[in-house]
Short mmCIF file of C-alpha atoms in Angstrom, two decimals:
data_model
loop_
_atom_site.label_atom_id
_atom_site.label_comp_id
_atom_site.label_asym_id
_atom_site.label_seq_id
_atom_site.Cartn_x
_atom_site.Cartn_y
_atom_site.Cartn_z
CA LYS R 1 3.92 -45.91 14.85
CA GLY R 2 4.35 -42.06 14.97
CA LEU R 3 1.69 -39.81 15.32
CA MET R 4 -0.13 -39.93 12.03
CA ALA R 5 -0.95 -43.55 12.02
CA PRO R 6 -2.52 -43.74 15.61
CA MET R 7 -4.61 -40.62 14.38
CA GLN R 8 -5.84 -41.99 11.21
CA GLU R 9 -7.09 -44.97 13.11
CA ALA R 10 -8.62 -42.77 15.79
CA SER R 11 -10.48 -41.08 13.26
CA ALA R 12 -11.70 -44.09 11.38
CA LEU R 13 -12.62 -45.45 14.38
CA LEU R 14 -14.80 -42.32 15.61
CA HIS R 15 -16.23 -41.68 11.94
CA SER R 16 -17.90 -45.06 11.77
CA THR R 17 -19.77 -44.19 14.60
CA GLY R 18 -21.29 -40.94 13.38
CA PHE R 19 -19.51 -38.87 16.10
CA GLN R 20 -18.37 -35.65 14.66
CA PHE R 21 -15.36 -34.39 16.10
CA GLU R 22 -12.36 -32.10 14.71
CA SER R 23 -8.43 -33.04 15.95
CA TYR R 24 -5.81 -31.02 16.87
CA LEU R 25 -4.43 -30.84 13.85
CA GLN R 26 -7.36 -30.30 11.78
CA ASN R 27 -8.25 -27.27 14.21
CA PHE R 28 -4.53 -25.87 13.67
CA GLY R 29 -4.50 -26.51 9.99
CA ARG R 30 -7.82 -25.10 9.60
CA GLN R 31 -6.54 -21.64 11.60
CA LEU R 32 -3.22 -21.57 9.68
CA PHE R 33 -5.14 -21.20 6.48
CA TYR R 34 -7.26 -18.68 7.51
CA ILE R 35 -4.13 -16.85 8.65
CA ILE R 36 -2.28 -17.10 5.36
CA ALA R 37 -5.75 -16.82 3.20
CA GLY R 38 -6.30 -13.53 5.09
CA SER R 39 -2.89 -12.24 5.40
CA TYR R 40 -2.35 -12.61 1.27
CA THR R 41 -5.87 -10.92 0.31
CA MET R 42 -5.38 -8.15 2.71
CA LEU R 43 -1.61 -7.55 0.91
CA TYR R 44 -2.98 -8.00 -2.19
CA LEU R 45 -6.16 -5.81 -1.15
CA GLY R 46 -3.65 -3.12 -0.20
CA PHE R 47 -1.33 -3.11 -2.88
CA LEU R 48 -4.52 -2.90 -5.27
CA PHE R 49 -6.00 0.34 -3.29
CA LEU R 50 -2.30 1.94 -2.92
CA ILE R 51 -2.15 1.38 -6.91
CA ILE R 52 -5.80 2.75 -7.52
CA GLY R 53 -4.99 5.68 -5.04
CA CYS R 54 -1.64 6.72 -6.98
CA THR R 55 -3.44 6.71 -9.99
CA VAL R 56 -6.30 8.93 -8.59
CA LEU R 57 -3.60 11.35 -7.32
CA ALA R 58 -1.83 11.57 -10.65
CA LEU R 59 -4.63 11.70 -12.98
CA GLN R 60 -6.05 14.61 -10.65
CA PHE R 61 -2.66 16.42 -10.35
CA LEU R 62 -2.22 16.59 -13.96
CA THR R 63 -5.87 17.63 -14.90
CA GLN R 64 -5.30 20.36 -12.21
CA PHE R 65 -1.92 21.36 -13.86
CA LYS R 66 -3.41 21.97 -17.23
CA GLN R 67 -5.64 24.61 -15.07
CA ILE R 68 -2.49 26.06 -13.69
CA LYS R 69 0.01 26.03 -16.87
CA ARG R 70 -1.06 29.27 -17.66
CA ARG R 71 0.59 30.72 -14.11
CA TYR R 72 3.47 28.91 -15.06
CA ARG R 73 3.23 30.31 -18.53
CA THR R 74 3.29 33.61 -16.87
CA LEU R 75 6.09 32.92 -14.84
CA LEU R 76 8.30 31.97 -17.40
CA PHE R 77 7.10 35.52 -19.30
CA LEU R 78 8.26 37.33 -16.54
CA GLY R 79 11.62 35.81 -16.64
CA ALA R 80 11.29 32.58 -14.22
CA LYS R 81 13.93 30.43 -15.40
CA GLY R 82 13.65 26.70 -16.07
CA LYS R 83 15.25 25.52 -13.59
CA GLN R 84 13.54 27.69 -11.07
CA ILE R 85 10.18 26.22 -12.56
CA SER R 86 10.92 23.04 -12.54
CA HIS R 87 11.72 22.87 -8.71
CA SER R 88 8.55 24.22 -7.84
CA ILE R 89 6.80 21.42 -10.06
CA ARG R 90 9.35 19.16 -7.82
CA GLN R 91 8.33 20.74 -4.63
CA GLN R 92 4.79 20.91 -5.85
CA ILE R 93 4.18 17.16 -6.62
CA LEU R 94 6.54 16.55 -3.24
CA TRP R 95 3.66 17.37 -1.38
CA TYR R 96 0.90 16.54 -3.24
CA PHE R 97 2.04 12.98 -3.07
CA LEU R 98 3.46 13.34 0.66
CA PHE R 99 0.41 15.07 2.06
CA PRO R 100 -2.13 12.06 1.64
CA MET R 101 0.59 9.81 3.04
CA VAL R 102 0.75 11.07 6.74
CA PRO R 103 -3.04 10.23 7.25
CA ALA R 104 -2.38 7.06 5.48
CA LEU R 105 0.42 5.62 7.72
CA THR R 106 -1.23 6.69 10.76
CA ARG R 107 -4.27 4.57 9.96
CA GLY R 108 -2.58 2.12 9.04
CA ILE R 109 -0.49 1.75 11.82
CA VAL R 110 -3.63 1.97 14.29
CA GLY R 111 -5.21 -0.52 12.15
CA VAL R 112 -1.93 -2.79 12.72
CA LEU R 113 -2.14 -2.40 16.33
CA ALA R 114 -5.44 -3.00 17.01
CA LEU R 115 -5.82 -6.32 14.58
CA ASN R 116 -3.13 -7.33 17.12
CA HIS R 117 -4.94 -6.65 19.83
CA TYR R 118 -8.43 -7.99 19.08
CA THR R 119 -7.74 -10.55 17.01
CA SER R 120 -9.54 -13.78 18.49
CA PHE R 121 -7.20 -16.37 17.33
CA ASN R 122 -4.49 -17.64 19.76
CA ALA R 123 -1.33 -15.53 20.85
CA ASP R 124 0.41 -18.63 19.89
CA PHE R 125 -0.59 -18.06 16.00
CA LEU R 126 0.37 -14.11 15.54
CA PRO R 127 3.99 -12.96 16.23
CA SER R 128 4.33 -9.67 18.53
CA LEU R 129 4.82 -6.49 16.81
CA ILE R 130 8.18 -6.94 17.43
CA GLU R 131 8.55 -9.84 15.68
CA GLN R 132 6.70 -8.23 12.60
CA LEU R 133 8.73 -4.96 12.33
CA PRO R 134 10.95 -6.22 9.55
CA TYR R 135 7.89 -7.17 7.28
CA LEU R 136 6.43 -3.86 8.10
CA MET R 137 9.53 -1.85 6.94
CA VAL R 138 9.38 -3.77 3.67
CA VAL R 139 5.70 -2.72 3.50
CA VAL R 140 6.63 1.17 3.90
CA VAL R 141 9.63 0.65 1.37
CA ILE R 142 7.37 -0.97 -1.11
CA PHE R 143 4.46 1.42 -0.43
CA LEU R 144 7.47 4.79 -0.98
CA LEU R 145 9.10 3.24 -3.94
CA VAL R 146 4.93 3.01 -5.73
CA GLN R 147 4.65 6.22 -4.70
CA SER R 148 8.11 7.77 -5.81
CA VAL R 149 7.51 5.97 -9.31
CA TYR R 150 4.33 7.52 -9.56
CA ALA R 151 5.68 10.88 -8.36
CA THR R 152 8.37 10.88 -10.92
CA ALA R 153 6.23 9.81 -13.66
CA VAL R 154 3.79 12.79 -13.02
CA TYR R 155 7.15 15.28 -12.38
CA ARG R 156 8.51 14.37 -16.33
CA THR R 157 4.88 14.81 -17.60
CA ALA R 158 4.12 17.95 -16.51
CA ASN R 159 7.83 19.22 -16.65
CA TYR R 160 7.45 18.41 -20.28
CA GLU R 161 4.41 20.31 -20.68
CA ILE R 162 6.06 23.21 -18.95
CA ASN R 163 9.34 22.56 -21.68
CA GLN R 164 6.60 22.99 -24.60
CA GLN R 165 5.41 26.14 -23.43
CA GLN R 166 8.77 27.58 -23.30
CA PHE R 167 9.37 27.42 -26.94
CA LYS R 168 5.70 28.58 -27.89
#
């Protein structure tokens, strides 16, 4: 008869008596649902916080850049070339976006290790950290890609502002 037909018959018999129970398949399905739902929720929230964090960094830098634009104007007046100013802005943006990444990655690694160690699920459900490594690398690459897109947009905006100063 297979596995499912006897399980349904046993389930029908036990439900008719009013006995509350949960089969192995129901328990397995529920645990799998919790893991998948939790994973998607955490990925969504992580990506959302990444976008929010990058937006805050970009807005903060551009707001600050409006205030320090006079310094770059002074450098241009003193004879600095546009290429030198552009390189300085690129370095400033690179450090501005990379510096918060170090604590974020450290906290992320500690969080993944703690999640792997302290979860209440059965060890059969969760793959080992070595098996998760390709997925972690994909997440890091996506993180770096989003950071680089924001940094490039900020760099182009700042460079445009400086180029406008050169012609005034």
